[in-house]
């Protein structure tokens, strides 16, 4: 009886706590008045996907080649006719099909008996790869940190031929390897048809670059456009292979590139409303959100991405003139400023230590990057950009303190982080010199133009400078070069870095690219990297926004 | 121009050849007048499958146990509630579900997120096993001779939860192992529902055995009925796991058991018409046929199965009184006698050497079995049974030579194969003594009753006698015991052999069962054996046809 009584009391307690928590939670939703409307608008602006049926261009052999990207290259081994006329059997148990371009969507394969009668089921493995090494590298035993299931190998059993099978999973790839895992020696079969329903929400072709544009810039623009197109589905995805979802940081860069290319402004608008509608009840944005099974946020608090929402909103409103969206979402932008207000110390420096305890402070996939300078810079940049947005929307009075606040942080940064002797900005107690630190000190306006040019020109000679770890940080570096008026250097950086990927065979730009380590992976296994990644598409933005730099 | 001309001539030539070949082929089809009608009737008699939704009874651990069948046993590890309440994650990455009985059909699994957000796809392997060792034994590297794809392990990738997934492939199993191959540590998920759409064309429960029947006979009957029920789909399948198709030998034994149990006579009729409609154009039957994608024959000429078609047809007509089917298919039965006429030598002995060159002469999965005596016996048996069929149909005049023909073969057999000294029938130049040889000499009536009894009583003491290799041959051995009046021995043989499988945990009877070698496989890998196999169901027939022997 005592047990029962205690259990009863406990359950009452749980009940009450739950009610109280719910009450509190309801009271805390700072967006309660708007959330439903934002999500409704996000739904309304969902683009219809444009689908195209694609066919293989031929078959290839994946060959070892130390000089090729990640040690493997695809070598032409016949046309599509040869694919359809080859039996799959023990003597020909592995075929690699080349679709000639990066595609995202659904694969359908038709198999037919070719000789004698099918007297047993067939077991096939279909491996979809964005790059040749992904096709050649065994996936198991899997050493990676992320889910093994991101890797795109699907195993099917076919009991009756002919059969037309659509792989249920959406894949992103250029190469498809078909491996025979089981069959009977008593019959042969072949691939009678192979087709791919490719999807994107891009509906137009942007204008060609000016006639005088160099071939490498044209190539970079083309691959950038392909990258962006592949990532533009019903949201701006970070990568169509992985993670296939809306992250603020990627969305910011994609929407910039879109503004100067595909003009699918409705998609940007959808993503901005969706992120707002799925923000945390305390007003802070989630770094990423999922569309399925119904839109919901991922519980990831990433500081710099909250800031970049404001910047993305400002760029969208400024670029499209759509003030209504700006006004609708202004409360969100205003709320993100709480981060700056909370972590700014009386001396004008951001309290990185404290922020880092409470947030994921990202900036780049780069071990060892000190984030003091980048955080200080992005905070100032966000304050300035948000004030610009307020001006467009006629809301300056609501954030009247911003100019002085930004100035204070700027002066403090210059005082604490600028090393006059070397002409470089330092970061952290170990006085780290990084590309990221310089970039954010320049974009924020902490550096004067002269200081910026000096820092960026000095940087390449600093042997222990922390380089960008991924194209994402490279974007801010190039933006800083342009902001400093180092146009030739900006162009050269784009040619060296993104052009480097093209020289190594990229059909789309990669999530991670370190020119000196082709196997670099933040996830412990390079095949799980995304080789078509949104944040890598920004040359499109640079090339098309600054024709005087890039198109001549 | 010359090229064109030649090509034109060549194509004309091909055209003409094709016409000629077609003409010849048409002229050769001995069943041209009936084939269409037979196939139409086979279609008409296709049974509607009865489907039942089945649920797991619980979860089990598959444990090593030297005393268990094939070294593995299933140990109860919780109820279905525990299945549904367990997270699948790194700490609980393998679950074995027990459905409590052998089932054939389609599996549907519902997965739900249980903790936090799904931030990566999930990769699962579902392994369906008829017996515990099939669940515990790694399938790769696959050492078997048959297609690896017969093994029932399916790999799925799930990108969005909750998800309800139906495995496209039909499976036959009792145990289902779910292995986690890939997920993210950031969330847990669980099996929220698991259901199985089981199918059979059996629609009734046969009457209970008489009250005095011993428990072991009741158990054997029950397992036999389950075996038969599972194999009765839209045709008599040999095994619902493998080969999933209509073989004459299995159909014969299934239709016998069905006559005394489920009375699904329409299924037998369908199979007899289907086999006839898909016979070779020279009139010889194919040993097996496929239903999908459209009915077609397998190009397998198996001598003893052609004979057994006649016996099956006779038993069907005698058992059901359906003379019309008998009359329709009489041309097929008559035609199969050509085999006997072709290979009977002037001395009355069958020319096994010649037959073996031109046919697959099967009888049993038993290496080294000499087939001279079995072939002689089955030929005589078929001649007699076909003459019985002719009598029922009033067709004796068409095969008036059969009694004398059979007598000639019988006398020759007695003269050549009976060893008076030992009282056993020998086979081949090495004078092999086998169970199969005695069985067929007895069933054919070559042996007198006294000789039969002596042979069968002597046999167990013959140390080098060739034993049956599979339940299929064991059927003929038990039939011979009954034919010889050795009723107690027949009952004991059923108890020892099929009861032996039950003691080892059989839910359904196996394709291959050697009491002294549990790993025996005709295919080089025991997990690919069928553990629910039609030809093993015949105790149902014996027990219910001969209640005076078995049900007391």
Coordinates of N, CA and C in Angstrom, one line a residue, chain A residues 292-388:
Chain A
X292 N 10.9 16.8 -43.4 CA 10.2 15.6 -43.2 C 10.3 15.0 -41.9
X293 N 9.3 14.2 -41.4 CA 8.0 14.0 -42.0 C 7.1 15.2 -42.0
X294 N 7.3 16.1 -41.0 CA 6.7 17.4 -41.1 C 7.8 18.4 -40.7
X295 N 7.8 19.6 -41.1 CA 8.9 20.6 -40.8 C 9.1 20.6 -39.3
X296 N 10.4 20.4 -38.9 CA 10.7 20.5 -37.5 C 12.2 20.9 -37.4
X297 N 12.5 21.5 -36.2 CA 13.9 22.0 -36.1 C 14.8 20.9 -35.5
X298 N 16.0 21.1 -35.8 CA 17.0 20.2 -35.2 C 17.6 21.0 -34.0
X299 N 17.7 20.4 -32.9 CA 18.1 21.1 -31.7 C 19.6 21.5 -31.7
X300 N 20.0 22.3 -32.7 CA 21.4 22.7 -32.8 C 21.5 24.2 -32.7
X301 N 22.2 24.6 -31.7 CA 22.4 26.1 -31.5 C 23.8 26.5 -31.9
X302 N 23.8 27.1 -33.1 CA 25.1 27.4 -33.7 C 25.2 28.9 -33.8
X303 N 26.0 29.5 -33.0 CA 26.0 30.9 -32.8 C 26.2 31.7 -34.1
X304 N 27.2 31.4 -34.9 CA 27.5 32.2 -36.0 C 26.4 32.1 -37.1
X305 N 25.7 31.0 -37.1 CA 24.6 30.8 -38.0 C 23.4 31.7 -37.6
X306 N 23.1 31.9 -36.3 CA 22.1 32.8 -35.9 C 22.3 34.2 -36.5
X307 N 23.6 34.6 -36.3 CA 23.9 35.9 -36.9 C 23.7 36.0 -38.4
X308 N 24.1 34.9 -39.1 CA 24.1 35.0 -40.5 C 22.6 35.0 -41.1
X309 N 21.7 34.6 -40.3 CA 20.3 34.7 -40.7 C 20.0 36.2 -40.9
X310 N 20.4 37.0 -40.0 CA 20.2 38.5 -40.2 C 20.8 39.0 -41.5
X311 N 22.0 38.5 -41.7 CA 22.7 39.0 -42.9 C 22.0 38.5 -44.2
X312 N 21.6 37.2 -44.1 CA 20.8 36.6 -45.3 C 19.5 37.4 -45.5
X313 N 18.8 37.7 -44.4 CA 17.6 38.4 -44.6 C 17.8 39.8 -45.2
X314 N 18.8 40.5 -44.7 CA 19.2 41.8 -45.2 C 19.5 41.7 -46.7
X315 N 20.3 40.7 -47.1 CA 20.7 40.6 -48.5 C 19.5 40.3 -49.4
X316 N 18.6 39.5 -48.8 CA 17.4 39.1 -49.6 C 16.5 40.3 -49.8
X317 N 16.3 41.1 -48.7 CA 15.4 42.3 -48.9 C 16.0 43.3 -49.8
X318 N 17.3 43.5 -49.6 CA 18.0 44.5 -50.4 C 18.1 44.1 -51.9
X319 N 18.2 42.8 -52.1 CA 18.4 42.3 -53.5 C 17.1 42.2 -54.2
X320 N 16.0 41.9 -53.5 CA 14.7 41.7 -54.1 C 13.7 42.9 -54.0
X321 N 13.9 43.7 -52.9 CA 12.9 44.7 -52.7 C 11.7 44.2 -51.9
X322 N 11.7 43.0 -51.5 CA 10.6 42.4 -50.8 C 10.6 42.8 -49.4
X323 N 10.1 44.0 -49.1 CA 10.1 44.6 -47.7 C 9.1 43.8 -46.8
X324 N 8.1 43.3 -47.4 CA 7.1 42.6 -46.6 C 7.7 41.5 -45.8
X325 N 8.5 40.7 -46.5 CA 9.1 39.5 -45.8 C 10.1 40.1 -44.8
X326 N 10.8 41.1 -45.1 CA 11.7 41.8 -44.1 C 10.9 42.2 -42.9
X327 N 9.8 42.8 -43.1 CA 9.0 43.3 -41.9 C 8.4 42.1 -41.1
X328 N 7.9 41.1 -41.8 CA 7.4 39.9 -41.1 C 8.5 39.3 -40.2
X329 N 9.7 39.2 -40.7 CA 10.8 38.5 -40.0 C 11.7 39.4 -39.2
X330 N 11.4 40.6 -39.2 CA 12.2 41.6 -38.4 C 12.3 41.2 -37.0
X331 N 11.2 40.7 -36.3 CA 11.4 40.3 -34.9 C 12.4 39.2 -34.7
X332 N 12.6 38.4 -35.7 CA 13.6 37.3 -35.6 C 15.0 37.9 -35.6
X333 N 15.2 38.8 -36.6 CA 16.5 39.4 -36.7 C 16.9 40.2 -35.5
X334 N 15.9 40.9 -35.0 CA 16.1 41.8 -33.8 C 16.5 40.9 -32.6
X335 N 15.8 39.7 -32.5 CA 16.0 38.8 -31.4 C 17.4 38.2 -31.4
X336 N 18.0 37.9 -32.6 CA 19.3 37.3 -32.7 C 20.4 38.2 -32.1
X337 N 20.1 39.5 -32.1 CA 21.0 40.5 -31.5 C 21.3 40.3 -30.0
X338 N 20.3 39.6 -29.4 CA 20.5 39.2 -28.0 C 21.9 38.5 -27.7
X339 N 22.3 37.8 -28.7 CA 23.6 37.1 -28.6 C 24.7 38.1 -28.4
X340 N 24.7 39.1 -29.2 CA 25.8 40.1 -29.1 C 25.6 40.8 -27.8
X341 N 24.4 41.1 -27.4 CA 24.2 41.9 -26.1 C 24.6 41.0 -24.9
X342 N 24.4 39.7 -25.0 CA 24.6 38.9 -23.9 C 26.1 38.6 -23.6
X343 N 26.9 38.4 -24.7 CA 28.3 38.0 -24.6 C 29.3 39.2 -24.7
X344 N 28.8 40.4 -25.0 CA 29.7 41.6 -25.1 C 30.1 42.0 -23.7
X345 N 31.4 42.0 -23.4 CA 31.9 42.4 -22.1 C 31.9 43.9 -22.0
X346 N 32.0 44.5 -20.8 CA 32.0 45.9 -20.6 C 33.1 46.6 -21.5
X347 N 34.2 45.8 -21.7 CA 35.4 46.5 -22.4 C 35.1 46.4 -24.0
X348 N 34.0 45.9 -24.4 CA 33.7 45.8 -25.8 C 34.2 44.6 -26.5
X349 N 34.9 43.7 -25.8 CA 35.2 42.4 -26.4 C 34.2 41.4 -26.1
X350 N 34.0 40.5 -27.1 CA 33.0 39.4 -26.9 C 33.6 38.3 -25.9
X351 N 32.8 37.8 -25.1 CA 33.2 36.8 -24.1 C 33.2 35.4 -24.8
X352 N 34.2 35.1 -25.6 CA 34.2 33.9 -26.4 C 34.1 32.6 -25.5
X353 N 34.8 32.7 -24.4 CA 34.9 31.5 -23.5 C 33.4 31.2 -23.0
X354 N 32.7 32.2 -22.6 CA 31.3 31.9 -22.2 C 30.4 31.5 -23.3
X355 N 30.6 32.2 -24.4 CA 29.7 31.8 -25.6 C 30.0 30.4 -26.0
X356 N 31.3 30.0 -26.0 CA 31.7 28.7 -26.5 C 31.1 27.6 -25.6
X357 N 30.9 27.9 -24.3 CA 30.3 27.0 -23.4 C 28.8 26.7 -23.7
X358 N 28.2 27.8 -24.2 CA 26.7 27.7 -24.3 C 26.3 27.5 -25.8
X359 N 27.2 27.6 -26.7 CA 26.9 27.5 -28.1 C 27.9 26.6 -28.8
X360 N 27.5 26.2 -30.0 CA 28.5 25.7 -31.0 C 28.9 26.9 -31.7
X361 N 30.2 27.2 -31.6 CA 30.8 28.3 -32.4 C 31.6 27.7 -33.5
X362 N 31.1 27.8 -34.7 CA 31.6 27.0 -35.8 C 32.7 27.6 -36.6
X363 N 32.3 28.5 -37.5 CA 33.2 29.2 -38.5 C 33.8 28.4 -39.6
X364 N 34.3 27.2 -39.3 CA 35.0 26.4 -40.3 C 35.3 25.0 -39.7
X365 N 35.4 24.0 -40.7 CA 35.9 22.7 -40.3 C 37.4 22.8 -40.2
X366 N 37.9 23.3 -39.1 CA 39.4 23.4 -39.0 C 39.8 23.2 -37.6
X367 N 40.4 22.1 -37.3 CA 40.8 21.9 -35.9 C 41.8 23.0 -35.5
X368 N 41.7 23.4 -34.3 CA 42.7 24.4 -33.8 C 42.4 25.8 -34.1
X369 N 41.4 26.1 -34.9 CA 41.2 27.5 -35.3 C 40.7 28.2 -34.0
X370 N 41.4 29.3 -33.7 CA 41.0 30.1 -32.5 C 39.8 31.0 -33.0
X371 N 38.8 31.1 -32.2 CA 37.6 31.7 -32.7 C 37.3 33.1 -32.1
X372 N 38.3 33.6 -31.3 CA 38.0 34.9 -30.7 C 37.9 36.0 -31.8
X373 N 38.8 36.1 -32.6 CA 38.8 37.2 -33.7 C 37.6 37.0 -34.6
X374 N 37.4 35.8 -35.1 CA 36.2 35.6 -36.0 C 34.9 36.0 -35.3
X375 N 34.8 35.6 -34.0 CA 33.5 35.9 -33.3 C 33.4 37.4 -33.1
X376 N 34.4 38.1 -32.8 CA 34.4 39.5 -32.6 C 34.0 40.2 -33.9
X377 N 34.6 39.7 -35.0 CA 34.3 40.3 -36.3 C 32.9 40.0 -36.8
X378 N 32.4 38.8 -36.7 CA 31.1 38.5 -37.2 C 30.0 39.2 -36.4
X379 N 30.3 39.4 -35.1 CA 29.4 40.2 -34.3 C 29.2 41.6 -34.8
X380 N 30.3 42.2 -35.0 CA 30.3 43.6 -35.5 C 29.6 43.7 -36.9
X381 N 30.0 42.7 -37.7 CA 29.4 42.6 -39.1 C 27.9 42.5 -39.0
X382 N 27.4 41.6 -38.1 CA 26.0 41.4 -38.0 C 25.3 42.6 -37.4
X383 N 25.9 43.3 -36.5 CA 25.3 44.5 -35.9 C 25.1 45.5 -37.1
X384 N 26.1 45.6 -37.9 CA 26.1 46.6 -39.0 C 25.0 46.2 -40.1
X385 N 25.1 44.9 -40.4 CA 24.1 44.5 -41.4 C 22.7 44.5 -40.9
X386 N 22.5 44.3 -39.7 CA 21.1 44.3 -39.1 C 20.6 45.8 -39.1
X387 N 21.6 46.7 -38.8 CA 21.2 48.1 -38.8 C 20.8 48.5 -40.3
X388 N 21.6 48.0 -41.2 CA 21.3 48.3 -42.6 C 19.8 47.8 -43.0

